[in-house]
Structure formats: C-alpha cells, structure tokens
XYZ file of C-alpha atoms in Angstrom:
637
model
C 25.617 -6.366 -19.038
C 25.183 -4.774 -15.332
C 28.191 -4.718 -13.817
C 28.869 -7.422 -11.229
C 29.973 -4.797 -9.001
C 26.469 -3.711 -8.262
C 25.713 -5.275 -4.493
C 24.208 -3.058 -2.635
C 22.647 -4.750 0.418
C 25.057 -5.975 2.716
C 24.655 -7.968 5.763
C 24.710 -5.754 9.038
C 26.647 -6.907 12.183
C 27.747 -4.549 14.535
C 28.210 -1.280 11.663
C 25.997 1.257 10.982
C 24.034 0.462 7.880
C 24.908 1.810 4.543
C 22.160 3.979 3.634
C 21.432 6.146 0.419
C 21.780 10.211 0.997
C 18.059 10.153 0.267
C 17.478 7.426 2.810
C 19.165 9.162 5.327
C 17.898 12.639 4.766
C 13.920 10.820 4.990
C 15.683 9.509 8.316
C 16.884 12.866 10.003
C 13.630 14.503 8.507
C 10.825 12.026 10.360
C 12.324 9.194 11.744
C 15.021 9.583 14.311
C 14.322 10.825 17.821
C 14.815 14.191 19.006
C 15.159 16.105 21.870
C 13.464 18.909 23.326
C 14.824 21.544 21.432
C 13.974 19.578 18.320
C 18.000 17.975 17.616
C 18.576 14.558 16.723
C 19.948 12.506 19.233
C 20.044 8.932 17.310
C 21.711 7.494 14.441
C 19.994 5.056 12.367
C 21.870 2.008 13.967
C 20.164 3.219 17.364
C 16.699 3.684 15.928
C 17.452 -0.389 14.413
C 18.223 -1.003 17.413
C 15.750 0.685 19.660
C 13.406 -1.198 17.479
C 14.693 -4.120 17.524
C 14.973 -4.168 21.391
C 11.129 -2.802 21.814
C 9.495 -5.473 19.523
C 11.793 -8.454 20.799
C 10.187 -7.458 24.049
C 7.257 -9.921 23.365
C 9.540 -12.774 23.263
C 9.287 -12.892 27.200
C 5.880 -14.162 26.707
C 6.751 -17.410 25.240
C 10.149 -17.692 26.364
C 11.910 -16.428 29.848
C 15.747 -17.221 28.772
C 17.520 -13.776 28.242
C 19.594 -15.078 26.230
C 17.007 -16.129 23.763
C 15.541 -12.605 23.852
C 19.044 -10.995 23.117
C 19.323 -13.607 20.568
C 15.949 -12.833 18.733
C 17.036 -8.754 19.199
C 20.192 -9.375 17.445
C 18.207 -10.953 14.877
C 16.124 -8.500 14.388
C 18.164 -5.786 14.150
C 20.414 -7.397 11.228
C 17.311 -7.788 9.115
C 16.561 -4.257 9.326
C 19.875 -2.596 8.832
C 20.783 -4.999 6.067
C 17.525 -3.581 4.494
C 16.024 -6.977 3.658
C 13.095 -5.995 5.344
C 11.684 -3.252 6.998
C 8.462 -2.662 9.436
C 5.970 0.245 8.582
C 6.573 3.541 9.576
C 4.522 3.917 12.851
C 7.094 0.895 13.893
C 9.730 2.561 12.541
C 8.926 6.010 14.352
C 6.739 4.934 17.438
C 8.472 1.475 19.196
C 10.629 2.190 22.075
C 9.441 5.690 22.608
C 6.584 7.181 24.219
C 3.428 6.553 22.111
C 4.501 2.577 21.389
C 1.746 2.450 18.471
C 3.001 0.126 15.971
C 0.414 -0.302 13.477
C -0.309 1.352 10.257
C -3.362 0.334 9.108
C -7.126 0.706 11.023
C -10.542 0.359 9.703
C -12.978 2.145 12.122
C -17.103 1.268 12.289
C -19.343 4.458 11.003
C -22.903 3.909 12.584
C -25.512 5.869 11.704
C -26.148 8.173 14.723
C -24.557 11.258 15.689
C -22.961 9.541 18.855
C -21.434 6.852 17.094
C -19.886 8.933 14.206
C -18.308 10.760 17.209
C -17.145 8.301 18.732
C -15.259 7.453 15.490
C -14.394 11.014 15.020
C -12.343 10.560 18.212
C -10.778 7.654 17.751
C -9.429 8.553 14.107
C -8.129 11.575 16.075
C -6.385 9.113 18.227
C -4.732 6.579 15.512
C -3.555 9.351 13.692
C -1.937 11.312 16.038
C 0.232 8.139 16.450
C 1.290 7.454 12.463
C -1.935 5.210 11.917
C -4.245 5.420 8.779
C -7.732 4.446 8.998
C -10.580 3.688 6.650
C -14.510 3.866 7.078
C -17.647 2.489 5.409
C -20.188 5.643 5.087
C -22.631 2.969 3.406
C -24.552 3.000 6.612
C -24.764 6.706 7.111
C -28.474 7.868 5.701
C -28.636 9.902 3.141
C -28.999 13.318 2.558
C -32.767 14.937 3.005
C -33.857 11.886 5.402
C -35.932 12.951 8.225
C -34.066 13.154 11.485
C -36.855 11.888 14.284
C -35.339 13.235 16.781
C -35.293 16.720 16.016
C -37.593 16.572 13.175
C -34.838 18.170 10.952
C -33.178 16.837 8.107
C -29.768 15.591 7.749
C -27.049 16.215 5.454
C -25.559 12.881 4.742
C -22.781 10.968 4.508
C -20.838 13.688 2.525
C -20.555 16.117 5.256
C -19.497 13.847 7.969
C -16.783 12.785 5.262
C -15.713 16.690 5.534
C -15.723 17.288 9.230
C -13.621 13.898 9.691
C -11.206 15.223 7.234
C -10.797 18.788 9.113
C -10.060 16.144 12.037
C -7.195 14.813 9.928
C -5.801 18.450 8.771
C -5.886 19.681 12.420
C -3.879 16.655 13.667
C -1.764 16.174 10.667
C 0.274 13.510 13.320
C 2.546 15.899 14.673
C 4.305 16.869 11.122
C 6.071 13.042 11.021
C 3.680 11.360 8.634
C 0.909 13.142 6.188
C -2.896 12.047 8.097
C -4.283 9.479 5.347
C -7.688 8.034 5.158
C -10.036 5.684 3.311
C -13.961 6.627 2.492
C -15.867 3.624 1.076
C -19.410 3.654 -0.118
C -21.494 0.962 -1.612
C -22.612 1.826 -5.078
C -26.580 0.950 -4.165
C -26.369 4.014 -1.707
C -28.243 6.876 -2.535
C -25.820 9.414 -1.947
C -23.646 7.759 -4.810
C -23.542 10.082 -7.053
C -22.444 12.861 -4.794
C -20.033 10.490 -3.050
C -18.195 9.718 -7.241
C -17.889 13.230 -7.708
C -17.005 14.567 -4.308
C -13.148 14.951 -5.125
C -13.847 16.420 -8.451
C -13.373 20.090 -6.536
C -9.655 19.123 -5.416
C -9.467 21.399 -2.463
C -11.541 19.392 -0.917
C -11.162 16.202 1.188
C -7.804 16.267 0.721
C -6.769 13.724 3.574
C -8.909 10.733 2.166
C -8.936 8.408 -0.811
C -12.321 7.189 -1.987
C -13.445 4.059 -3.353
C -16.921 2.759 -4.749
C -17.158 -0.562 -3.220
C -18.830 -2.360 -6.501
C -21.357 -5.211 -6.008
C -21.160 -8.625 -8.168
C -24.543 -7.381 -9.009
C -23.918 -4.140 -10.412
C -21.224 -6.198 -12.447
C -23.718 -8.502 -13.647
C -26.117 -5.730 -14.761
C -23.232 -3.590 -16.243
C -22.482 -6.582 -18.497
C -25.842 -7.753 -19.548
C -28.567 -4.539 -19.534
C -26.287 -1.107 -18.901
C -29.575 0.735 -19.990
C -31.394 -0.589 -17.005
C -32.306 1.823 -14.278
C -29.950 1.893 -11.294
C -31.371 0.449 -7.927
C -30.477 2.389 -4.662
C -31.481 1.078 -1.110
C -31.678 3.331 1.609
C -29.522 1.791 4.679
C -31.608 3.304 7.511
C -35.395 2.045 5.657
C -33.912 -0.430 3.468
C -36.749 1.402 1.129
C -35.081 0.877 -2.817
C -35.271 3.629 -4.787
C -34.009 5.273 -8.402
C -31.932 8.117 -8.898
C -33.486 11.166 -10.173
C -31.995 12.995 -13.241
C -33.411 16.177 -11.768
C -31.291 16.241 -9.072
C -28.905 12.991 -8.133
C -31.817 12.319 -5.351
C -33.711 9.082 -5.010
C -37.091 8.416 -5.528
C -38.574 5.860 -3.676
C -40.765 3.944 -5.969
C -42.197 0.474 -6.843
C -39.193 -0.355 -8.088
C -38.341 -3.290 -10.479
C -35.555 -3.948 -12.482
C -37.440 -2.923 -15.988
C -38.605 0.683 -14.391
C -36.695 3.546 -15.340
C -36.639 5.570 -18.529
C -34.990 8.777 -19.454
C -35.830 10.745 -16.231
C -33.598 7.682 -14.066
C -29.775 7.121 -14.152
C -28.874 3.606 -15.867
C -26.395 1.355 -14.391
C -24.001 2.482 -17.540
C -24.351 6.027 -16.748
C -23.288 5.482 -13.085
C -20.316 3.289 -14.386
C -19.256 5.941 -16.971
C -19.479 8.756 -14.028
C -16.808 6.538 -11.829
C -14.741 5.967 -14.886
C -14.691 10.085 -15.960
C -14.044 10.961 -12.909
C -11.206 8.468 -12.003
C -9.623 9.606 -15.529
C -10.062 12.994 -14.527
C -8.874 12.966 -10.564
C -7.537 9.236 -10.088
C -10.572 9.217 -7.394
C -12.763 7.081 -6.873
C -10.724 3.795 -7.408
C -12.928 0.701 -6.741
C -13.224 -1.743 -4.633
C -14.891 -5.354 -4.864
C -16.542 -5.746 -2.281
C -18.158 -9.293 -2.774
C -14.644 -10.326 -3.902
C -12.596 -9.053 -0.734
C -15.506 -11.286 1.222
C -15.290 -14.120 -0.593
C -11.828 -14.592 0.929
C -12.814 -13.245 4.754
C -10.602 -15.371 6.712
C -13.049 -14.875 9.496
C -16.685 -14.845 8.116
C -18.274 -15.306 11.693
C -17.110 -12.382 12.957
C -19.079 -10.325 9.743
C -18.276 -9.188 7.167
C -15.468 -6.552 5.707
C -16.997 -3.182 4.266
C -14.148 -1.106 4.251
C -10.250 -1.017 3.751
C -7.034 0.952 4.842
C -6.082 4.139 3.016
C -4.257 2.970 -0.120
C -6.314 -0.726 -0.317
C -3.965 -3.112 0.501
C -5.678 -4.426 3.879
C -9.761 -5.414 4.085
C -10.565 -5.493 7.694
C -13.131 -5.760 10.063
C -14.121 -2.878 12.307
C -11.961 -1.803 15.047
C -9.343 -4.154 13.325
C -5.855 -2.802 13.028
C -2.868 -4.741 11.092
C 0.904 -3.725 11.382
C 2.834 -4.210 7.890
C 6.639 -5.100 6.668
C 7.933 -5.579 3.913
C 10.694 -7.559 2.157
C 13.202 -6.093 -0.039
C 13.298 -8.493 -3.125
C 16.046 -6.750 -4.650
C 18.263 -8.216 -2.281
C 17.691 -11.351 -3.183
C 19.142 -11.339 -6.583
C 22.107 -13.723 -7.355
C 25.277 -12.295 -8.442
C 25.646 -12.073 -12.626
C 28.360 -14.746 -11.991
C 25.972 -16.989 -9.918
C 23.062 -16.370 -12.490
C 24.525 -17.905 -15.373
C 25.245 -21.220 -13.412
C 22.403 -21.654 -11.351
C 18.625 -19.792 -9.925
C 18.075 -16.108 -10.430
C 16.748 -15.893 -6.871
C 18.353 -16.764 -3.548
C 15.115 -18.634 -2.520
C 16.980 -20.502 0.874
C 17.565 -16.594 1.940
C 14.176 -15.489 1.106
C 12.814 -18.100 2.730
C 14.672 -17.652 6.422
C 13.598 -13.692 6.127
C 9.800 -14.639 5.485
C 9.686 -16.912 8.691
C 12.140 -14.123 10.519
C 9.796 -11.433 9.173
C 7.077 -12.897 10.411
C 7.907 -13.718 14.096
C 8.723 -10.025 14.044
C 5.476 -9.096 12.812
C 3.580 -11.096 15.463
C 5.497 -9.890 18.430
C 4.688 -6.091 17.607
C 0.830 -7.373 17.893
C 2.291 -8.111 21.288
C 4.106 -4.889 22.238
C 1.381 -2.781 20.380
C 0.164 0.382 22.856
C -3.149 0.309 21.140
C -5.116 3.726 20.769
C -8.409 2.389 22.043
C -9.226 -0.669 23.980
C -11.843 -1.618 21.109
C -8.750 -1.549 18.676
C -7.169 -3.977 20.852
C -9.222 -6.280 21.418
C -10.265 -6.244 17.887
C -6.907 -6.680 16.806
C -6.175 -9.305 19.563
C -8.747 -11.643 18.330
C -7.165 -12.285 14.735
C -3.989 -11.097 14.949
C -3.840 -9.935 11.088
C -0.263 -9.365 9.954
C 0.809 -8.473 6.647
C 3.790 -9.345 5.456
C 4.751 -7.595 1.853
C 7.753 -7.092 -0.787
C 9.383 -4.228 -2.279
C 11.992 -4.030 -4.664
C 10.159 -6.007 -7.559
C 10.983 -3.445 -10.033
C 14.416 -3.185 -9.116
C 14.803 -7.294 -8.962
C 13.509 -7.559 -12.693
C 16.138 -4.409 -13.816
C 18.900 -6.496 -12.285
C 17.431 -9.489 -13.812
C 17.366 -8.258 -17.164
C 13.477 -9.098 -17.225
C 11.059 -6.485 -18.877
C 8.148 -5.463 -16.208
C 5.833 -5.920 -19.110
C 6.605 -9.762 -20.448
C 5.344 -12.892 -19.473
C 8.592 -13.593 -17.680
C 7.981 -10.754 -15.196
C 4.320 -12.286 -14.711
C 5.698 -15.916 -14.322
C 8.504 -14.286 -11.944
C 6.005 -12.329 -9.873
C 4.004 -15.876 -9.093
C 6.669 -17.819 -8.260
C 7.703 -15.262 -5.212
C 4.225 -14.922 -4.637
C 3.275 -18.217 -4.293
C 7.071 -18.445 -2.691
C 6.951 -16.275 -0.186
C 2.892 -16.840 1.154
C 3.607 -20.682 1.695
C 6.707 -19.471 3.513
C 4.438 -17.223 5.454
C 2.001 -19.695 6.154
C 4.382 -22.313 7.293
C 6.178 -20.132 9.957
C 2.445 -18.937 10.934
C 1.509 -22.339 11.280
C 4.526 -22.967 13.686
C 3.865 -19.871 15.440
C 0.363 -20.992 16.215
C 1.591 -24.692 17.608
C 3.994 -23.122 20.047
C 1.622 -20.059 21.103
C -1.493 -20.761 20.355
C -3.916 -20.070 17.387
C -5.076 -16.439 16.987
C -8.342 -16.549 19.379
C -11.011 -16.307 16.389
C -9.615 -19.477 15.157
C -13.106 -21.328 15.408
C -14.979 -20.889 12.325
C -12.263 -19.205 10.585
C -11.511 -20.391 7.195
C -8.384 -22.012 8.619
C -10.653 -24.468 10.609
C -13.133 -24.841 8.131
C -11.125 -24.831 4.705
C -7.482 -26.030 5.534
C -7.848 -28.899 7.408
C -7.780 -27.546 10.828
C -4.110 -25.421 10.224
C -2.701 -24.225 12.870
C -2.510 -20.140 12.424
C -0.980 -17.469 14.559
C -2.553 -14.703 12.109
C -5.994 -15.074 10.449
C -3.816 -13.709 7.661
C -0.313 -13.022 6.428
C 0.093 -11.653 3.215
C -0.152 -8.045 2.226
C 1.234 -5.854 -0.883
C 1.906 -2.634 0.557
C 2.849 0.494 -1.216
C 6.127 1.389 0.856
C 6.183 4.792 0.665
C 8.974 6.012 2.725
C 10.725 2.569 3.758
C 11.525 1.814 0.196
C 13.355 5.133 0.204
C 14.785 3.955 3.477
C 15.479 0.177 1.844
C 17.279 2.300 -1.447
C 14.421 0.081 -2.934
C 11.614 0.558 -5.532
C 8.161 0.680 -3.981
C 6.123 -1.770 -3.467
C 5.871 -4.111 -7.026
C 5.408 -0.806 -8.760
C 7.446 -0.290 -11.889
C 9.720 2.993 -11.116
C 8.325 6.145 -12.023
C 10.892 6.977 -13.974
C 14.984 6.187 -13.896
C 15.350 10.158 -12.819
C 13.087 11.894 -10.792
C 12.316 14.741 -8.100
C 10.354 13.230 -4.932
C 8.624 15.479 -2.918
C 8.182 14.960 0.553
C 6.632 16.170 3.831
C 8.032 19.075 5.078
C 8.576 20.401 1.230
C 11.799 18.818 0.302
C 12.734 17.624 -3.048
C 14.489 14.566 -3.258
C 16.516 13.735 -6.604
C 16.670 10.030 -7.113
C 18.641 8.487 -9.437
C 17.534 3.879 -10.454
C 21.271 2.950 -8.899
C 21.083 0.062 -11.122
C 20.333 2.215 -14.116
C 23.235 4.321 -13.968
C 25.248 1.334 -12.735
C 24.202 -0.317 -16.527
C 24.835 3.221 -18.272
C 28.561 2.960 -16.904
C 29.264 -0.459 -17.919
C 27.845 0.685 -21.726
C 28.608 4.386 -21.930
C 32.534 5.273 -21.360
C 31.827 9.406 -21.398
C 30.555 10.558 -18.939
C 28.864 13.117 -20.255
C 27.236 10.997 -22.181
C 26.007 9.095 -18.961
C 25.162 12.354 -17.536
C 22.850 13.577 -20.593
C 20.922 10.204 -20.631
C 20.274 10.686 -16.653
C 18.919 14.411 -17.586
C 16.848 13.014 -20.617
C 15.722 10.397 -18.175
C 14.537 12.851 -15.612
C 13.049 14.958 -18.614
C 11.275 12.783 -20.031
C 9.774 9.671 -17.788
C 11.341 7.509 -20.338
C 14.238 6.457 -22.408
C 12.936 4.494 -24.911
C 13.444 7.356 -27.452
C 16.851 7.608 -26.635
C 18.631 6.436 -29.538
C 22.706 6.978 -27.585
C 21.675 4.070 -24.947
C 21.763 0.767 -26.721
C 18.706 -1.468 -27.408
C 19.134 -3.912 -25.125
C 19.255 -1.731 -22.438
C 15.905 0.318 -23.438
C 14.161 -3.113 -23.144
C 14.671 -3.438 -19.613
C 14.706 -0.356 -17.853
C 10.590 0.456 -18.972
C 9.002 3.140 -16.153
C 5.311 3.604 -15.751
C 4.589 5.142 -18.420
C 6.041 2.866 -20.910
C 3.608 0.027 -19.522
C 0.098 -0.227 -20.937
C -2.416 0.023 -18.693
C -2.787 -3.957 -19.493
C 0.391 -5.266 -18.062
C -0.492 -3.286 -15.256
C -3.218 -4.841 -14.187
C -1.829 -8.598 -14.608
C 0.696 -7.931 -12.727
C -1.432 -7.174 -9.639
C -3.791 -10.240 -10.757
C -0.736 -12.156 -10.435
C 0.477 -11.147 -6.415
C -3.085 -11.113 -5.987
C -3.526 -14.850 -6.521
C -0.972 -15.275 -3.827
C -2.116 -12.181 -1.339
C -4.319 -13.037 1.934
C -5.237 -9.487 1.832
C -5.247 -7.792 -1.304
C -2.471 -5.421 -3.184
C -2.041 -1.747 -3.440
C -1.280 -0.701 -7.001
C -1.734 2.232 -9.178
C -2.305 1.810 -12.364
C -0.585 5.076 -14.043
C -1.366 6.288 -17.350
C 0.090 8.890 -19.385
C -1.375 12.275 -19.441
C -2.962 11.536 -23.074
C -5.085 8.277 -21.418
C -8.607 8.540 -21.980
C -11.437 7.808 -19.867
C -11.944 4.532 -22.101
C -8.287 3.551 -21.112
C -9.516 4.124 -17.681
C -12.646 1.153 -18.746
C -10.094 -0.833 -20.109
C -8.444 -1.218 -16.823
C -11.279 -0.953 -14.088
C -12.903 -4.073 -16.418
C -10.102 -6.347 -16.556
C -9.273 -6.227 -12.872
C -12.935 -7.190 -12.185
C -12.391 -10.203 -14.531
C -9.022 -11.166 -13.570
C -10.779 -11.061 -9.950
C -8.732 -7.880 -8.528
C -9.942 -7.253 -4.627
C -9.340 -3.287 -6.100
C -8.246 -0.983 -8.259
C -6.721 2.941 -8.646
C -5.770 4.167 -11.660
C -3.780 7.907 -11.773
C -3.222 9.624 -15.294
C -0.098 11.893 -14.706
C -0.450 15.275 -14.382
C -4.209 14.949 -13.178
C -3.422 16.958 -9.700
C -1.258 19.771 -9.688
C 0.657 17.966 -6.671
C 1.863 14.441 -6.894
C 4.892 13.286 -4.795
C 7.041 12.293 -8.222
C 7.629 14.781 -10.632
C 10.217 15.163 -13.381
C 12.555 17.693 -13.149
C 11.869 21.602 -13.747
C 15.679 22.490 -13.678
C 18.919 21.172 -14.883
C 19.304 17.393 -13.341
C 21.895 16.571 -11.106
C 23.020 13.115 -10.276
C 22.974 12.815 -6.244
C 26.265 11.014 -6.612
C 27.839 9.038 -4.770
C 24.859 6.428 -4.935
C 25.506 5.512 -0.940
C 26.835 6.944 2.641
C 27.738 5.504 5.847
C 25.777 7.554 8.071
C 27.753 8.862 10.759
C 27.470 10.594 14.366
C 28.279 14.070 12.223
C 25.283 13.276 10.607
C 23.428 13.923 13.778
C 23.394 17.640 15.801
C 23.971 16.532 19.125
C-alpha cells in the first residue's frame, strides 16, 4: 500500500511554495525575472505573486472595492503556489512585466496573396516573440505550378511559404524562454497533399511546426466504402477538381467523377496509407477532423474553424487567441485513511478551484496586452478560455487504478463531466454579473442551451502542460508517464532526472533495502517499464504501467473519454513502442475517427533522434530529496 505519508500539495499562505528541484531549476532557467546583467531577482513566491497581482487587475472592472481586489489577489496567489492549478506559460513568464501577453494559443488567417501571407508572417513574428504559439490553414494557399496573373510567373505553393514562416520562427526563437511552436493544417482535397504528408519526412526541415491533415467526413466515407476509388482534389483559388497524377504528385484537372481514375491516379487508400507510413515513420502528420471540430463550433456565425493551436488542443477561428490553465488532479486525491471510508476524490475542493480557475482565466482576457489589434478584437468577441487538468496519471497511481482498465475510463468521465459542468456553471455566473461574451447571438449557447448565460463561448480544454506540470511536480496533461525514471531534456540543453514521487514513495513502503529500491529506479529508467521486474511485487507492477505498456487502444479511449466532456478538443499522443508498425498506426488513426476524436498524433519512440524524454545513457541517480523550499540563496542577487 502507498504510504499515507505521501501529501505533497500543501495549501500556500504566506510561505514560499514547496517546489521539486526540477521545478525550481525549470523556474530559475525561464521563468523568473532578471535583471540587466541577466541575474535573478525573484523567487517563485514573487513571480505567484506578481501574477497574481497583474491578472487580479481586471477585477476593477466589475468591482471598485480594494478590498475585494486584494481579496481576489490573495486568492489567486494560494491556488498557484499550492500547485492546484497553474496558468500557461506566457502567463506565467509575461504578466506584470513588460510585454503583458498572456495567451498561449493563436490561430492566424493564411489568404492567398502575397500581402496577406505577410501580413501573417508578421504577426506570427509578433505572438511569438511574446511566448505565443500559433497555427495556420495553408488550404487556401494555391498550389504549386498555378499561374500567377500578376506577373505571369508561377508560384511555388503552399510548401514554401510553410518554410519561410518557419525561418521566421528559428530567427525569433522568443528570446531563448520558450521553444517557437507552430501548427500547419491542410485539407486533404488540396492538391499540394501529397507534398504537404511527406514534407517532414526530411527531419531537418520545418522543424518549428507540427502538421496535421485536416480529414473530411467524406474522405472517411470513401475510405470505408471504395478505397480503390480515385482521390478528388479541388483547387482553392479555381475551385477546378482534379486527380492526382502518379507521374508526379501533380493534379490533373479533368472531368472528374467519382468512378474515373485507374492505375495512372492515386486512390483514396493510397493517400490514407501515405499519412499512416509517414506518421509511423516521423509521428507527423497527425490528423485532424475537421467536420468534427465544426460540428461543435460554439460560434458557427462567425465561420467556420480550419485550423488549430500547435499541439491540437484548441480549434479557433482566425485572429482568435485563448489563454489556458490547468488543474492539478493529483491534488485532489483523498488520504489512504479517508479512501477506505468514503470518495476517492475531494470533489467539494475540485469544484471551488474550477469556478476559482475560471474567474482567473477570464480576467487575463481582461489584462491581455494583445500583439495585434485584430487578435484583440478577435479574442474580445468570444472570450475562449480553456480550462484543463494535469496530474491524471499521477491521481490513478495514488489511486491504485491501472491507466489501462475500465475504472480509469469510468474515472476519467466522471472528472470530465465533473469539472466542465463546474466550468459551465461559474461561466454562466460570470456572464449574469458581466455580461455574455459579445458573440453571444447565434452562438450555440443561444441557440442550443436555452439561452445560457456564458462569459466564454467555451471553457474546456486538455492541454499538454509541458513545463507547468514540471512546475506543479505533476504528470502532464492526462498522459500516462513516460516512464517511472527518466532524463528530460529541456531548452537551453539541460537534462532533468525525474523520478514518479509516488513510485518510489510505493517502492519504500514494499522494498526495505535500499539498494534494492535503488536498482528498480535504474531498471526503471533503463527500461521504460517495470513490468519485467520480477523483485517489485505484482500488485505494484499493475499500477504503475508507462506509455509503453499501454496499447495503442486504451490510448485512444481514454482521449474519447475527456473528449466527450471537452468544449475544445484534447491534446494526446498516442506513443507506441519502437517495434509499432504502420498498421498499429491504422489501428489508432481509425478508432479515434469512430470514437469521434476532434484529432489525433501518434509518436513511435525512437522515431526522431531528439525527443524531450529519454531513458537514461549513464548510471541513474535518484534526484533525492523528492522536494525543496526554494529560498532567497536560490536566487543570485
């Protein structure tokens, strides 16, 4: 049994918060001011609380009292240094200080003429100087050989403005604090699609972006009923439809009808089985479904959404920008003694840090210094938030519950369900003391719920995490862990040893040398996995499961089942072991389209020769002890 003695989220007062050595070495490293010359000159407490202060700020918009605003501040701050929730990163790095941009996710328009895509050019520049990722829609770019009228050249398509917008991204690289990160979209009907699936098979380049095939129910419906029928392409700029050419990836524009093709045109299976290879191969493209995301557009007036954030998580609308937080489950676990008696979950607790979280998440919309007035106003209009969890992984370890059972999957839509009505509600009061977000009318809010009251067209998000789960001494996102063990590699080149706190927490309450403990921490990090470990008992093997102990199956249900309860949609990776096959790859991309997914990424490990987790090259250390109070020493003022 886990020790009772494991509690590590505390409630925060006036202390500094008790932070992991990795947490605060991610916090020195790209977090906490500096000065001129480059030193630190705050402690985490101060960046809480310079937070804190800059988003509580808003406040004085609904409410004049000081003393409500202090109030709200305090509030604030205990909810981030008690690391049941944290803000993204651009929050975390930009509010109080000089570039005030609080958002992390942007979706940017991509028109198809040379002022427009510069025009975007700048204004990715601009977000991502200030922590922001962005994604685009190239669907509307023309493709490559069309006839340029007005210089009677030819252009090169979409795939070469993808390059010289990520060279924009390498030069910026936002000021060495946060890696530039970027999402290309393209419809599968375009005719560069082909080029577009295999563009990241040469790894060197496009480096800064992610890509994603947005899939049509169409291309579904063929896939699944004639996958020998010809592939149908539709130029954007002559809406001309057109097959692709065997001889050369190009289209030919022809009288096209579904039963023309033959063996000189690619078949809808044979573009399918490209995506898949090269996903298998690279872990790019992942998909997206794009009739899907739209079929749950909270705001279908204002058109619809072709294009998403860099790892998936948010659909938005051009010029649209949405500012995520997330909520640490794991500290929401009952004690062992309280679990026996009663409810795994403190639900009362979760429920006052949704409605606190979310208040918090509107009134950085407020304080927001947006990078372009279009962004704004954009952003303004529907006032997106996206509130998330983290920790899900670590919940079910202290639960005893195996990430691959039904019980996980029941767990995972109770909270969901859980925590979006929770959302909703405190939305909902939001909106009835300040006012609906402004593209109310016609929204699915008006239309579909009865009139509701909203603050934010929508609420719910599943974010990755990245970095604030290191912060939170969480797992990311409602990823199983990597593995129990494990170097993480981080900007700037450092390498991180992490160690599951409640693993080695459960390997001291079963294994009395420590040795012993020590060698299972080593196979751990060796390995990925201890389920061959024959020293650490049985029981203990059928909880603590990593990635690669979870078929590609379980995966996926478990991102149907937040999904079900998501506004926006859910960032997940599928990971496979390095012996997955491209039919593994199928497996998964299939069953997310049936279990009605918004998207999907799959990444078989080892397929880059860089990843940010790796297990260990060298003999494994335990980064023991598991926690420190960071101090003013910690700083070099």
């Amino acid at each position: 049994m886990i020790q009772d003695s494991y509690h590590p989220y505390e409630s925060a007062d006036s202390c500094e918060p008790r932070l992991t050595i990795n947490a605060s070495r991610v916090l020195e490293e790209r977090y906490l001011s500096r000065d001129e010359t480059g030193l630190v000159t705050e402690t985490p407490t101060e960046l809480f609380r310079r937070v804190a202060a800059a988003v509580a700020a808003a406040e004085a918009v609904w409410d004049a009292r000081p003393e409500q605003r202090l109030a709200v501040k305090d509030e604030f701050y205990r909810l981030m240094a008690s690391r049941a929730f944290l803000p993204n990163s651009p929050t975390l790095m930009n509010a109080g200080r000089r570039l005030g941009m609080l958002s992390a996710c942007f979706v940017l328009p991509l028109e198809d003429s040379i002022e427009e895509i510069m025009s975007t050019a700048r204004q990715i520049a601009l977000v991502q100087r200030a922590g922001g990722g962005t994604g685009i829609d190239l669907s509307r770019l023309r493709p490559k050989g069309s006839i340029v009228r007005s210089s009677g050249g030819t252009t090169d398509g979409p795939i070469s403005f993808l390059a010289m917008l990520s060279g924009i991204t390498e030069a910026i690289q936002q000021g060495a604090l946060r890696r530039g990160a970027n999402m290309g979209v393209m419809r599968v009907d375009h005719p560069d699609i082909l080029a577009f699936i295999d563009a990241k098979s040469d790894l060197s380049r496009l480096s800064n972006y992610n890509l994603s095939v947005a899939i049509t129910d169409a291309f579904m419906e063929v896939l699944h009923s004639s996958p020998d029928q010809a592939h149908i392409v539709v130029d954007p700029h002559t809406g001309k439809r057109g097959l692709l050419s065997k001889r050369g990836g190009s289209a030919e524009y022809l009288d096209v009808s579904p039963a023309r093709g033959g063996d000189g045109h690619y078949t809808v299976g044979e573009i399918w089985d490209r995506i898949v290879h090269r996903a298998w191969q690279t872990g790019d493209p992942g998909l997206i479904f794009i009739d899907e995301v739209n079929r749950h557009n909270q705001v279908p007036a204002l058109g619809p959404i072709r294009a998403t954030n860099p790892c998936g998580e948010q659909p938005l609308l051009p010029f649209e920008a949405c500012n995520l937080g997330s909520i640490n489950l794991a500290a929401f676990c009952n004690s062992v003694t309280d679990r026996r008696s009663g409810d795994q979950v403190r639900w009362e607790a979760l429920r006052s840090t949704v409605e606190l979280a979310v208040r918090f998440l509107d009134d950085v919309i407020e304080v927001n210094a947006y990078p372009t007035p279009e962004i704004e106003e954009a952003t303004r209009a529907t006032r997106k938030i996206g509130l998330g969890v983290m920790g899900f992984a670590d919940m079910l370890f202290q639960l005893r519950v195996p990430y691959d059972s039904e019980q996980a999957l029941e767990l995972a839509d109770r909270l969901g369900s859980f925590i979006r009505e929770a959302g909703w509600t405190a939305s909902e009061r939001l909106g009835e003391i300040r006012g609906n977000f402004p593209a109310w009318s016609g929204s699915i809010w008006e239309a579909d719920h009865n009139g509701r009251s909203m603050r934010n067209a929508h609420v719910v998000t599943i974010a990755p995490t990245g970095t604030i789960s290191i912060i939170a001494g969480c797992s990311s996102g409602i990823e199983p862990i990597f593995s129990l063990a494990f170097h993480r590699h981080v900007l700037g080149g450092k390498n991180l040893i992490e160690v599951n706190p409640i693993f080695e927490a459960a390997l001291q309450s079963h294994l009395a040398d420590e040795k012993q403990i020590q060698r299972s921490l080593d196979y751990a990090a060796t390995h990925g996995s201890i389920q061959d470990l024959a020293s650490i008992p049985e029981s203990l093997r059928a909880v603590f499961r990593t990635a690669r102990d979870i078929g590609p199956e379980w995966h996926v249900r478990m991102q149907a089942a937040w999904q079900r309860h998501t506004d926006a949609a859910v960032s997940k990776t599928v990971n496979l072991c390095t012996e997955a096959t491209p039919a593994d790859v199928e497996a998964a991309f299939l069953l997310a389209h049936k279990l009605k997914c918004k998207g999907i990424t799959v990444y078989r490990d080892g397929a880059r020769p860089e990843q940010p987790m790796a297990l260990k090259a060298k003999p494994f250390e335990s980064p023991r002890p598991a926690s420190v109070l960071f101090t003013l020493q910690n700083c070099r003022r």
